[in-house]
Each structure stands twice: as structure tokens, then as C-alpha cells.
Coordinates of C-alpha atoms and ligand atoms in Angstrom, one line a residue:
M15 CA 137.1 105.0 90.4
T16 CA 136.6 101.6 91.9
L17 CA 134.6 100.3 94.8
T18 CA 136.6 99.9 98.0
G19 CA 134.4 98.0 100.4
N20 CA 134.9 100.9 102.9
M21 CA 132.2 102.4 105.2
L22 CA 132.0 106.1 105.6
I23 CA 132.2 107.4 109.1
G24 CA 131.9 111.1 109.0
R25 CA 134.8 112.3 106.7
Q26 CA 136.7 109.0 106.9
A27 CA 136.4 106.0 104.5
V28 CA 137.2 103.1 106.8
A29 CA 137.2 99.3 106.6
G30 CA 134.7 97.7 108.9
R31 CA 136.1 95.4 111.6
G32 CA 133.2 92.9 111.6
T33 CA 132.2 90.0 109.4
A34 CA 132.2 90.8 105.7
I35 CA 129.3 90.6 103.3
R36 CA 129.6 90.2 99.6
A37 CA 126.8 91.0 97.1
I38 CA 125.3 88.3 95.0
D39 CA 124.1 88.8 91.4
P40 CA 120.7 87.2 91.8
A41 CA 120.5 86.6 88.0
T42 CA 123.5 84.3 87.9
G43 CA 124.3 83.5 91.6
A44 CA 127.8 85.0 91.1
V45 CA 129.5 86.5 94.1
L46 CA 130.5 90.1 93.5
E47 CA 133.6 91.8 94.7
P48 CA 134.7 93.6 96.8
A49 CA 134.0 92.4 100.3
Y50 CA 132.2 94.7 102.7
P51 CA 133.4 94.1 106.3
G52 CA 130.6 95.1 108.7
G53 CA 130.9 97.8 111.4
S54 CA 132.1 96.9 114.9
P55 CA 130.2 98.1 117.9
A56 CA 132.9 100.8 118.4
Q57 CA 132.4 102.0 114.8
V58 CA 128.6 102.2 115.1
E59 CA 129.2 104.3 118.2
Q60 CA 131.7 106.5 116.4
A61 CA 129.2 107.2 113.6
C62 CA 126.5 108.0 116.2
T63 CA 128.8 110.3 118.2
L64 CA 129.7 112.2 115.1
A65 CA 126.1 112.5 114.1
W66 CA 125.2 113.9 117.5
E67 CA 128.1 116.3 117.4
A68 CA 127.0 117.5 113.9
F69 CA 123.4 117.9 115.0
T70 CA 124.0 121.2 116.9
A71 CA 125.5 122.9 113.9
Y72 CA 123.4 121.2 111.2
R73 CA 120.0 121.9 112.7
E74 CA 121.0 125.6 112.8
T75 CA 121.8 125.7 109.1
S76 CA 119.3 127.8 107.2
P77 CA 116.6 126.0 105.1
A78 CA 118.2 127.6 102.0
A79 CA 121.6 126.0 102.9
R80 CA 120.0 122.6 103.5
A81 CA 118.1 122.9 100.2
A82 CA 121.4 123.6 98.4
F83 CA 122.9 120.6 100.1
L84 CA 120.0 118.3 98.9
D85 CA 120.3 119.7 95.3
T86 CA 124.1 119.0 95.5
I87 CA 123.5 115.4 96.6
A88 CA 121.2 115.0 93.5
E89 CA 123.9 116.4 91.3
E90 CA 126.5 114.1 92.7
V91 CA 124.3 111.0 92.3
E92 CA 123.7 111.9 88.7
A93 CA 127.4 112.5 88.2
L94 CA 128.1 108.8 89.1
G95 CA 126.8 108.0 85.7
D96 CA 126.7 104.5 84.3
A97 CA 128.9 102.9 87.0
L98 CA 126.1 103.3 89.6
I99 CA 123.4 101.8 87.3
E100 CA 125.6 98.9 86.2
R101 CA 126.4 97.9 89.8
A102 CA 122.8 98.3 90.8
V103 CA 121.7 96.0 87.9
A104 CA 124.3 93.4 89.0
E105 CA 123.3 93.5 92.7
T106 CA 119.5 93.5 92.3
G107 CA 118.7 91.8 89.0
L108 CA 116.4 94.7 88.2
P109 CA 116.3 95.9 84.6
L110 CA 118.5 98.8 83.5
A111 CA 115.5 101.0 82.5
R112 CA 113.9 100.5 85.9
L113 CA 117.1 101.5 87.7
Q114 CA 117.6 104.5 85.4
G115 CA 114.0 105.6 86.3
E116 CA 114.6 105.0 90.0
R117 CA 117.7 107.2 89.9
G118 CA 115.6 109.9 88.3
R119 CA 113.0 109.5 91.0
T120 CA 115.7 109.6 93.7
C121 CA 117.1 112.9 92.5
Q122 CA 113.6 114.3 92.0
Q123 CA 112.9 113.4 95.6
L124 CA 115.9 115.2 96.8
R125 CA 115.0 118.3 94.7
T126 CA 111.4 118.2 95.9
F127 CA 112.5 118.3 99.5
A128 CA 114.8 121.2 98.6
R129 CA 111.8 123.0 97.1
T130 CA 109.8 122.2 100.3
L131 CA 112.5 123.7 102.4
R132 CA 112.6 126.9 100.4
A133 CA 108.8 127.3 100.6
G134 CA 108.9 127.1 104.4
E135 CA 105.4 125.6 105.0
W136 CA 107.0 122.7 106.8
L137 CA 107.9 125.0 109.7
D138 CA 104.2 125.4 110.4
V139 CA 104.6 128.7 112.1
R140 CA 101.7 129.6 114.5
V141 CA 101.5 132.9 116.4
D142 CA 99.0 133.8 119.1
S143 CA 99.7 137.4 119.9
A144 CA 99.7 138.6 123.5
Q145 CA 96.4 139.9 124.9
P146 CA 97.5 141.8 128.0
Q147 CA 94.0 143.2 128.6
R148 CA 92.2 139.9 128.4
Q149 CA 89.9 139.2 131.3
P150 CA 89.9 137.4 133.7
L151 CA 93.6 136.6 132.8
P152 CA 95.9 138.2 130.2
R153 CA 97.3 135.9 127.4
P154 CA 101.0 135.8 126.9
D155 CA 102.6 135.9 123.4
L156 CA 102.8 132.3 122.1
R157 CA 104.7 131.1 119.0
Q158 CA 105.2 127.6 117.6
H159 CA 107.4 126.1 114.9
Q160 CA 109.0 122.8 114.1
V161 CA 112.5 121.8 115.1
A162 CA 114.6 118.8 114.1
L163 CA 114.3 115.6 116.2
G164 CA 118.0 114.6 116.2
P165 CA 120.2 112.0 114.4
V166 CA 118.1 109.5 112.4
A167 CA 119.0 105.8 111.6
V168 CA 118.0 104.9 108.1
F169 CA 117.8 101.3 106.9
G170 CA 118.2 100.8 103.1
A171 CA 115.4 98.8 101.5
S172 CA 116.1 95.8 99.2
N173 CA 113.4 96.7 96.7
F174 CA 114.4 100.3 96.1
P175 CA 118.3 100.3 96.0
L176 CA 118.2 104.0 95.1
A177 CA 114.9 105.6 96.0
F178 CA 114.6 104.0 99.5
S179 CA 118.3 103.4 100.3
V180 CA 121.3 105.6 101.0
A181 CA 120.1 108.9 99.5
G182 CA 116.4 107.8 99.3
G183 CA 113.3 109.3 100.7
D184 CA 114.0 108.6 104.4
T185 CA 117.5 110.2 104.1
A186 CA 116.2 113.1 102.1
S187 CA 113.4 113.9 104.5
A188 CA 115.6 113.6 107.6
L189 CA 118.4 115.8 106.1
A190 CA 115.7 118.3 105.1
A191 CA 114.4 118.4 108.6
G192 CA 117.8 119.2 110.0
C193 CA 118.6 115.7 111.2
P194 CA 122.0 114.0 110.6
V195 CA 121.7 110.5 109.1
V196 CA 123.4 107.2 109.8
V197 CA 122.5 104.7 107.1
K198 CA 122.7 100.9 107.5
A199 CA 123.1 99.7 103.9
H200 CA 121.0 96.8 102.8
V201 CA 123.1 93.6 102.7
A202 CA 121.9 92.9 99.1
H203 CA 123.4 96.0 97.5
P204 CA 126.5 97.3 99.3
G205 CA 128.3 98.4 96.1
T206 CA 125.3 100.6 95.0
S207 CA 125.3 101.9 98.6
E208 CA 129.0 102.7 98.5
W209 CA 128.7 104.7 95.2
V210 CA 125.7 106.7 96.5
G211 CA 127.4 107.1 99.9
R212 CA 130.5 108.6 98.3
A213 CA 128.2 111.0 96.3
V214 CA 126.6 112.2 99.5
A215 CA 130.1 112.6 101.2
R216 CA 131.2 114.8 98.2
A217 CA 128.1 116.9 98.7
V218 CA 128.8 117.3 102.4
E219 CA 132.3 118.6 101.5
R220 CA 131.1 120.9 98.7
C221 CA 128.5 122.4 100.9
A222 CA 130.8 122.6 103.9
M223 CA 128.3 120.7 106.1
P224 CA 129.5 119.5 109.5
E225 CA 131.3 116.2 109.7
G226 CA 129.0 113.5 110.9
V227 CA 125.9 114.8 109.1
F228 CA 126.1 111.6 107.1
S229 CA 127.6 108.1 107.8
L230 CA 127.2 104.8 106.0
L231 CA 127.6 101.4 107.7
Y232 CA 127.5 97.8 106.6
G233 CA 126.6 94.8 108.7
A234 CA 126.1 91.1 108.4
G235 CA 123.4 89.8 110.8
H236 CA 121.3 92.0 112.9
E237 CA 123.9 93.4 115.3
V238 CA 124.8 96.6 113.5
G239 CA 121.1 97.5 113.0
I240 CA 120.2 96.8 116.7
A241 CA 123.3 98.7 117.9
L242 CA 122.3 101.6 115.8
V243 CA 118.7 101.8 117.0
S244 CA 119.8 101.3 120.6
D245 CA 122.4 104.1 120.5
P246 CA 121.3 106.9 122.8
R247 CA 122.3 109.6 120.2
I248 CA 119.9 108.2 117.6
K249 CA 116.4 109.9 118.0
A250 CA 114.3 108.3 115.2
V251 CA 114.4 105.4 112.7
G252 CA 113.3 105.1 109.1
F253 CA 112.8 101.5 107.7
T254 CA 111.3 99.7 104.8
G255 CA 111.3 95.9 104.8
S256 CA 109.8 92.9 106.4
R257 CA 107.2 92.8 109.2
S258 CA 109.6 90.8 111.4
G259 CA 112.5 93.2 110.8
G260 CA 110.3 96.3 111.4
L261 CA 108.9 94.8 114.6
A262 CA 112.4 93.9 115.9
L263 CA 113.5 97.5 115.4
C264 CA 110.3 98.8 117.1
Q265 CA 111.0 96.5 120.1
A266 CA 114.7 97.6 120.3
A267 CA 113.6 101.3 120.1
Q268 CA 111.0 100.7 122.9
A269 CA 113.5 98.9 125.1
R270 CA 115.8 101.9 125.3
P271 CA 115.9 103.9 128.5
E272 CA 114.7 106.7 126.1
P273 CA 112.3 105.1 123.6
I274 CA 112.2 106.7 120.1
P275 CA 109.9 106.6 117.2
V276 CA 110.4 104.0 114.4
Y277 CA 108.8 104.7 111.1
A278 CA 108.7 101.2 109.7
E279 CA 106.9 100.5 106.4
M280 CA 106.4 96.7 106.6
S281 CA 103.7 94.6 104.9
A282 CA 100.5 95.2 102.9
I283 CA 98.5 93.2 100.4
N284 CA 96.7 96.2 98.9
P285 CA 93.2 95.0 98.3
V286 CA 91.4 95.8 95.0
F287 CA 87.6 95.8 95.0
L288 CA 85.9 95.2 91.6
F289 CA 82.4 96.6 91.7
P290 CA 79.6 94.8 89.7
A291 CA 78.9 97.5 87.0
A292 CA 82.6 98.0 86.3
L293 CA 83.3 94.3 86.2
H294 CA 80.4 93.7 83.8
A295 CA 81.5 96.5 81.5
R296 CA 85.2 95.8 81.2
S297 CA 86.3 92.5 82.7
E298 CA 89.1 92.0 80.1
A299 CA 90.6 95.5 80.5
L300 CA 90.5 95.1 84.2
A301 CA 92.2 91.7 84.0
E302 CA 94.9 93.2 81.8
G303 CA 95.5 96.1 84.2
F304 CA 95.5 93.8 87.2
V305 CA 98.1 91.4 85.8
A306 CA 100.3 94.2 84.6
S307 CA 100.3 95.7 88.1
L308 CA 100.7 92.4 89.9
T309 CA 103.7 91.3 87.8
Q310 CA 105.5 94.6 87.5
G311 CA 109.0 94.3 89.0
A312 CA 108.3 90.6 89.8
G313 CA 105.7 92.0 92.3
Q314 CA 108.4 93.3 94.6
F315 CA 106.6 96.5 95.5
C316 CA 105.0 97.3 98.8
T317 CA 102.0 98.5 96.8
N318 CA 101.6 95.2 94.9
P319 CA 97.9 94.3 94.5
G320 CA 98.0 90.9 96.2
L321 CA 94.3 90.6 96.9
L322 CA 91.3 91.1 94.7
I323 CA 87.7 91.0 96.0
A324 CA 84.5 90.8 93.9
Q325 CA 81.0 89.3 93.9
R326 CA 80.9 85.9 92.2
G327 CA 79.0 85.5 88.8
E328 CA 79.6 85.5 85.1
A329 CA 81.5 88.8 85.0
L330 CA 84.0 87.6 87.7
D331 CA 84.4 84.3 85.8
A332 CA 85.2 86.3 82.6
F333 CA 87.7 88.4 84.6
I334 CA 89.4 85.3 86.0
A335 CA 89.6 83.7 82.6
A336 CA 91.1 86.8 81.1
A337 CA 93.5 87.3 84.0
T338 CA 94.5 83.6 83.7
G339 CA 95.3 84.1 80.0
Q340 CA 97.4 87.2 80.7
L341 CA 99.3 85.8 83.6
E342 CA 100.2 82.5 81.9
K343 CA 102.0 84.6 79.3
S344 CA 103.9 86.7 81.8
P345 CA 107.7 85.9 81.7
A346 CA 109.6 84.9 84.8
Q347 CA 111.6 87.7 86.4
T348 CA 114.7 87.7 88.6
M349 CA 114.0 88.4 92.2
L350 CA 116.1 90.7 94.3
T351 CA 117.9 88.2 96.5
P352 CA 118.0 84.4 97.0
G353 CA 116.3 84.9 100.4
I354 CA 113.4 86.8 98.9
F355 CA 113.0 84.2 96.2
D356 CA 113.0 81.4 98.8
A357 CA 110.4 83.2 100.9
F358 CA 108.3 83.7 97.7
A359 CA 108.6 80.0 96.7
S360 CA 107.7 78.8 100.1
S361 CA 104.7 81.1 100.6
V362 CA 103.3 80.2 97.1
G363 CA 103.8 76.5 97.9
A364 CA 101.9 76.8 101.1
L365 CA 99.0 78.6 99.3
A366 CA 98.9 76.0 96.6
R367 CA 98.6 73.3 99.2
H368 CA 95.8 75.1 101.1
A369 CA 92.6 73.0 101.1
K370 CA 90.4 76.0 100.4
V371 CA 92.5 77.7 97.7
R372 CA 92.7 76.9 94.0
R373 CA 95.6 77.8 91.8
V374 CA 94.2 79.1 88.5
A375 CA 97.3 80.3 86.7
S376 CA 101.1 80.2 86.7
G377 CA 103.4 82.5 84.7
Q378 CA 106.2 81.3 82.5
P379 CA 108.8 79.2 84.3
G380 CA 112.3 80.7 84.6
D381 CA 115.5 79.3 83.3
G382 CA 118.0 80.6 85.9
P383 CA 118.3 81.1 89.6
N384 CA 115.9 83.2 91.7
R385 CA 113.3 83.5 88.9
C386 CA 109.8 84.6 90.0
Q387 CA 107.0 82.6 88.3
A388 CA 103.9 84.7 88.7
Q389 CA 100.9 82.9 90.4
L390 CA 97.1 83.5 90.6
F391 CA 94.9 81.8 93.2
V392 CA 91.1 81.9 93.9
T393 CA 89.3 81.3 97.2
E394 CA 85.9 81.9 98.7
A395 CA 85.0 84.7 101.1
D396 CA 84.1 82.2 103.9
A397 CA 87.6 80.6 103.7
F398 CA 89.3 84.0 103.6
L399 CA 87.4 85.1 106.7
A400 CA 88.1 81.9 108.6
D401 CA 91.9 81.8 108.0
P402 CA 94.1 84.8 109.0
A403 CA 97.1 83.2 107.1
L404 CA 95.3 84.0 103.9
Q405 CA 96.0 87.7 104.4
A406 CA 99.7 87.4 105.0
E407 CA 101.8 89.3 102.5
I408 CA 103.5 87.3 99.8
F409 CA 106.4 89.5 98.5
G410 CA 106.4 88.8 94.8
A411 CA 104.0 88.4 91.9
A412 CA 101.2 86.3 93.6
G413 CA 97.6 87.3 93.7
L414 CA 94.6 85.9 95.5
I415 CA 91.0 86.5 94.2
V416 CA 88.3 86.3 96.9
Q417 CA 84.8 85.4 95.5
C418 CA 81.9 86.9 97.6
R419 CA 78.3 85.9 97.7
G420 CA 77.1 89.5 97.7
A421 CA 77.8 93.1 98.8
G422 CA 77.5 92.1 102.5
Q423 CA 80.3 89.7 102.2
V424 CA 82.5 92.3 100.3
R425 CA 81.9 94.6 103.3
A426 CA 82.8 91.8 105.7
I427 CA 86.1 91.2 103.9
A428 CA 86.9 94.9 104.0
E429 CA 86.2 95.0 107.8
H430 CA 88.3 91.9 108.3
L431 CA 91.4 93.3 106.6
E432 CA 94.5 94.4 108.4
G433 CA 95.9 97.9 107.8
Q434 CA 97.0 98.6 104.3
L435 CA 99.1 101.0 102.3
T436 CA 96.4 101.2 99.6
A437 CA 92.9 100.1 98.8
T438 CA 91.7 100.3 95.2
L439 CA 88.1 100.5 93.9
H440 CA 87.2 99.8 90.3
L441 CA 83.7 101.3 89.7
D442 CA 81.3 102.9 87.3
E443 CA 78.6 105.4 88.1
A444 CA 76.1 102.6 88.9
D445 CA 78.5 101.4 91.6
H446 CA 78.7 104.7 93.5
D447 CA 76.2 103.7 96.2
A448 CA 78.0 100.4 96.9
A449 CA 81.3 102.2 96.9
R450 CA 80.0 105.0 99.2
A451 CA 79.0 102.3 101.7
L452 CA 82.5 100.8 101.7
L453 CA 84.5 104.0 101.9
P454 CA 84.2 104.7 105.7
T455 CA 85.7 101.2 106.3
L456 CA 88.5 101.6 103.7
E457 CA 89.4 105.0 105.1
L458 CA 90.1 103.3 108.4
K459 CA 92.2 100.6 106.8
A460 CA 94.4 102.3 104.2
G461 CA 96.7 105.3 103.8
R462 CA 95.7 105.8 100.1
V463 CA 92.4 105.0 98.5
L464 CA 92.3 104.9 94.7
V465 CA 89.5 104.8 92.1
N466 CA 90.0 103.2 88.7
G467 CA 93.8 103.0 88.9
W468 CA 96.4 100.5 90.1
P469 CA 98.3 101.0 93.3
T470 CA 101.8 100.4 92.0
G471 CA 103.6 103.6 91.0
V472 CA 103.7 106.0 93.9
E473 CA 103.9 109.6 93.0
V474 CA 106.4 111.8 94.9
C475 CA 104.3 114.9 95.6
D476 CA 102.7 117.0 98.4
A477 CA 99.5 115.1 98.6
M478 CA 100.9 111.5 98.6
V479 CA 100.4 109.2 101.6
H480 CA 102.5 106.1 101.6
G481 CA 101.6 104.8 105.0
G482 CA 98.6 103.2 106.8
P483 CA 97.6 101.4 109.9
F484 CA 99.6 98.5 111.3
P485 CA 101.0 96.3 109.8
A486 CA 101.4 98.5 106.7
T487 CA 103.4 100.8 109.0
S488 CA 104.3 101.1 112.6
D489 CA 102.9 104.6 112.8
A490 CA 99.6 105.3 110.9
R491 CA 100.0 109.1 111.3
S492 CA 102.9 109.3 108.9
T493 CA 103.9 108.9 105.2
S494 CA 107.3 107.8 103.9
V495 CA 106.8 109.1 100.4
G496 CA 106.0 112.7 99.5
T497 CA 106.9 116.0 101.1
A498 CA 104.8 115.3 104.3
A499 CA 107.5 112.6 105.1
I500 CA 109.6 115.5 106.6
Q501 CA 107.1 115.7 109.5
R502 CA 108.3 112.3 110.9
F503 CA 111.6 113.9 111.9
L504 CA 110.3 117.2 113.4
R505 CA 108.7 118.1 116.6
P506 CA 106.8 121.3 117.7
V507 CA 108.3 123.7 120.2
C508 CA 106.3 126.6 121.6
Y509 CA 108.0 129.9 122.7
Q510 CA 106.1 131.8 125.4
G511 CA 106.6 135.4 126.3
F512 CA 109.9 135.7 124.3
P513 CA 111.5 139.1 123.5
D514 CA 111.8 139.4 119.7
A515 CA 115.6 139.3 119.8
L516 CA 115.7 135.9 121.4
L517 CA 113.1 134.2 119.1
P518 CA 114.2 131.9 116.3
T519 CA 114.3 133.8 113.0
A520 CA 111.1 132.0 111.7
L521 CA 109.1 133.3 114.6
R522 CA 110.2 136.9 114.7
Q523 CA 107.6 139.7 114.7
G524 CA 108.6 141.1 111.3
N525 CA 108.3 137.6 109.7
P526 CA 111.8 137.9 108.0
L527 CA 111.5 134.6 106.2
Q528 CA 108.2 135.7 104.7
L529 CA 106.3 132.6 105.8
R530 CA 102.6 132.1 105.6
R531 CA 101.9 131.9 109.3
L532 CA 98.8 131.0 111.2
L533 CA 98.5 134.4 112.9
D534 CA 95.8 134.8 115.6
G535 CA 93.7 132.1 114.0
Q536 CA 94.0 133.4 110.4
R537 CA 96.2 132.0 107.7
E538 CA 98.3 134.8 106.2
A539 CA 98.1 135.4 102.5
Ligands
NAP620 P1 114.3 92.7 105.9 O1 114.7 91.3 106.2 O2 113.3 93.2 106.8 O3 115.7 93.6 106.0 C1 115.6 95.0 105.9 C2 116.7 95.6 106.8 O4 116.4 95.4 108.2 C3 118.1 95.0 106.6 O5 119.0 96.0 106.7 C4 118.2 94.0 107.7 O6 119.6 93.8 108.0 C5 117.4 94.7 108.8 N1 116.8 93.7 109.7 C6 116.0 92.7 109.4 N2 115.6 92.0 110.5 C7 116.2 92.6 111.5 C8 116.2 92.3 112.9 N3 115.5 91.3 113.5 N4 117.0 93.1 113.7 C9 117.7 94.1 113.2 N5 117.8 94.4 111.8 C10 117.0 93.7 111.0 O7 113.8 92.9 104.5 P2 114.4 92.4 103.1 O8 115.8 91.8 103.3 O9 114.3 93.5 102.2 O10 113.4 91.3 102.5 C11 113.0 90.2 103.3 C12 111.4 90.2 103.3 O11 111.0 91.5 103.6 C13 110.8 90.0 101.9 O12 110.7 88.7 101.6 C14 109.5 90.7 102.1 O13 108.6 89.8 102.7 C15 109.7 91.8 103.0 N6 109.8 93.1 102.3 C16 108.7 93.9 102.3 C17 108.8 95.1 101.7 C18 107.6 96.0 101.6 O14 107.7 97.1 101.1 N7 106.5 95.6 102.1 C19 110.0 95.6 101.1 C20 111.1 94.8 101.1 C21 111.0 93.5 101.8 P3 120.3 92.5 108.5 O15 119.5 91.4 107.9 O16 121.7 92.7 108.1 O17 120.1 92.6 109.9

């Protein structure tokens, strides 16, 4: 099997009619074949029309049938074998082991949503039985469950070529919800996208799912993405990427005659608070953990700990000295794209020139193109509070340590922060009172608050929240990782006064799907 450069529009593998993109190996700068011509406006429309036509039949498939479909996608992705991983390495510069792990996570995500579908909790069935004798007015029979929103546009992410791209978390959760998906592949990894797209297409065929339940488009420039979000048949958007890209898609979605939700995961600096007793007890170990998390994957994670806050003093000095020593040893790593490398170099340059910021450490220089040299900076709380630019995300391995005069300034920094995906506290028992005072603020700022851990490494599970107030995401009520991500693509419908025979199966009186319903205010066993 070889890569073709074709898009997938429903059942057809077709060449795009727009400008072509070619992937670049960021480790060498080599241009990779084949060319991937982008979709024309008519081709975008065709994919959306097919998705809309598929929606009626697809949303009516049973949860068990959709679960089998997700399991089959996972099988087909695994069956791609080494070809997928080799192409992903060439297109992203990410290490082989990382991509093998990411493939495992992608398949686990698909299977986790299959399990969720089978368990049925996601339908959130609520029944309020009729009370015909109620005074002064009788109550009718009322029943609620969740239904699919409609076709979803998914934008592949540059930093997760598998787990947040063609068959990644957004696609898995939308398909689980009963929504057809039209993916716009990320420009940086079209070959990886084609392999995975073909795996999904095979699963569509094996499971006899309706044509149009999945399409894959390429595009150079923003036209394909904007056309997709603007198409009246698309009812929601899943995105991971830059703040500017996410905001552009939100604006396009809001400008439609029928505005739609955009679930954009955009930018975060993931503050880490080091409390005095913990810092005093283990500054070296904390420095080691911090640098490992900061430099993992060249820092190209949305949960990268880019900001560290602590009270000044000997313990913080010891931490900075240890972190400096660790970071100076860290090898340069290839970044995902020349564009991401340029943005990193320019942001780091601006920070190094900032009058109130001191560079304390640089990692090993690289000997090829697009190599990320890790960076560590220090500033004072007053400077951080005075300049909003100091809390802009630098995508890559760059950290800023903010030195505070006391606990009051630590709280002022927490209150000053924008919305975040995560906030981390390193503490000992003697720090509990100070941490307790900070927690109400952090709860308002972040989707996930961690104690004595590091924010990189996001578990795919039921309790995970990978979200947070703006600009971490465009909708603080949602998560894009974990089984609760399905809720983004569902909406509640209430059925009032229905005869049993006309009710959806999940809501029927005899509870044929054996769901744990909220029945007259009580959760069923
Ligand atoms: P990006 O530029 O936001 O692109 C992501 C996707 O959105 C691409 O498919 C892109 O396609 C599309 N897009 C971007 N701007 C658009 C616009 N104005 N209108 C319509 N579509 C648009 O992200 P990236 O390429 O992955 O990386 C660039 C920067 O994003 C990084 O340097 C980093 O700062 C940030 N980033 C953040 C995270 C995070 O998790 N926080 C993850 C990845 C990247 P086209 O360009 O083809 O239109």
C-alpha cells in the first residue's frame, strides 16, 4: 500500500482540486511526497452534504452498533502497523516510542468511548412520572435523554498527529454521540492523516455504516477550514491549536445565520505553585520534576508547565540553581513544524530582551533545523503583574519563574492569571492552610487542579477534565479528553405526554436498555 494524496469524501477517494500541500520532515527540512491537493469549495460542500444525509441513519444506530464501529476503527488503526508510525515520525519529528505510545492511546480512547456507549450513562435518562391527581394542576409524564447534535467538523492538531487528529478524541467522541464527522487534516501531517483516514473508511465499510459518516479533507490556507465551519450542515466544531486559529473559527461559527458551538482548546501556561514547606524540603527533586515536564516532547504540550510561582528566599534560590543545572543538560529536540519553531524562537527572543526578565538557563543547542533549545527565565511578581505579555503562551520548552515577596503576592498572581487547563500545587502538610486559601481562586481559573504531580500526561478516563476558562478553551463547561467529552456533541430533548409506543427505546416504561435512570428524583440501582 502506498499513500495517494487523495481526500476521502464519503466512500470516494478523490484528488482535491485546490492548491496542494506537501509535508516537510522537520528533522531534515526534506519535502515529503506525495502532494496533497486541497479541497475545493464544491468538495467541502459535498462532504458536508454526505455527512448531513448520513446523520439521519447514523444517529438512529444503536449504541452497541456504534461501539462496535469504534472498536473496529481501533483494530484498523492497529492493522496499519509500522507504515503509520514511520510516516508519523517523518512528518512530525517526534520520536518513534512517543508515536507508538500515542497510537496506543488513540486506540484506547476509541475503545473507552465504545465502553461508555455500552454502559449507557451518557444518555442521562430522566423520568418524571405523570401525577394526574396532583393539585392544583396535574403533572404530565416527562422524559429526557440526550440526542446527537449533527455533523461535526474536526480539526487535526499538530502536536497529537494520532490522538487529536483524524481518529483522535474529538472524532471518537463525536462518532460515539451519533454525529458524522468531517475532518480537516492538519497541514503538517497529511500522510499520517491519509493512513488513519483509510483505516476509518475500512471500518465504515466493515460495519456497514452509512456513507458520509466520515470524510477527510486537506487544505492549504484557511479557506477549507472556514468553508467547513460555515457550512449550514455542520452543527459543531472540535479544534486544538492556536488562540488565533481557535478564535477565527469561533468568529466564523458565530457569523453564520445559525451560530454553532466551537469547542476550541487553545492556549494555557499551566501555572505551578511551589509552597514554602515543600520547596524547603525537596527543592532538588522538584527542580528535576519540573525540568522533565517542561522539556518533555520539546514542550509541545498544551499542559506544558510554562509558569512557576514561589516566594523568594534560599529555598527558591536552591530550586532555581538545581533547575538551571538540569535544563542546561537537556538535549535539543526537533519541533513539529518550521512555523512552530519560528514562533518559539521569536517568543523566546522577545522574553530574553524584556527589561524585567532574566534568562537563567539554556538547554543544549541543536545541530539541525527546527531544534528547540530549552529556556528558563526568572522575573519578579511586580513585573509579571504589570505586563500582560508575560502570560502569553510560548509553545515549546520555555519556562518563566515568578518570584513573590510573600503569600499575598502569590495570591495576587493567581487572581491575575487567565483561564488555564491546569494549575499545580506542590505542598507538604505544613502548606495546607496556604493552599486552602488559594484553592477557591484556582478552581475558577483551571479545568484540572493537581497536587504533587506534573500536568503533562493527561489520563483518558471518566473523571478527566481537559478544559478550562478562556483562553484555555472557548467553552469552560466542556472537556476534550475523557469520556465526558461526548457531552459536547449531545443535546437534551424532553418528551412530554408520550404514549410508550412512540417513545425512543431508551425512555420506554419497561427500561429495555436496562439504564440507570433518574426516576422521580431517585437514581435507580
Ligand atoms: P494552528 O495554526 O491554530 O492550526 C490548527 C488548525 O487550524 C489547522 O488546520 C489550521 O489550518 C487551522 N487554522 C488556523 N488558523 C485558522 C484560521 N484563521 N482560519 C481557519 N482555520 C485556521 O495551530 P498549529 O499549526 O498547530 O500551531 C501553531 C501554533 O498553535 C503553535 O505555535 C502554538 O502556539 C499553538 N498550538 C497550541 C496548542 C495547544 O494545545 N495549546 C497545540 C498546537 C498548537 P490552516 O492553517 O490550513 O488554515
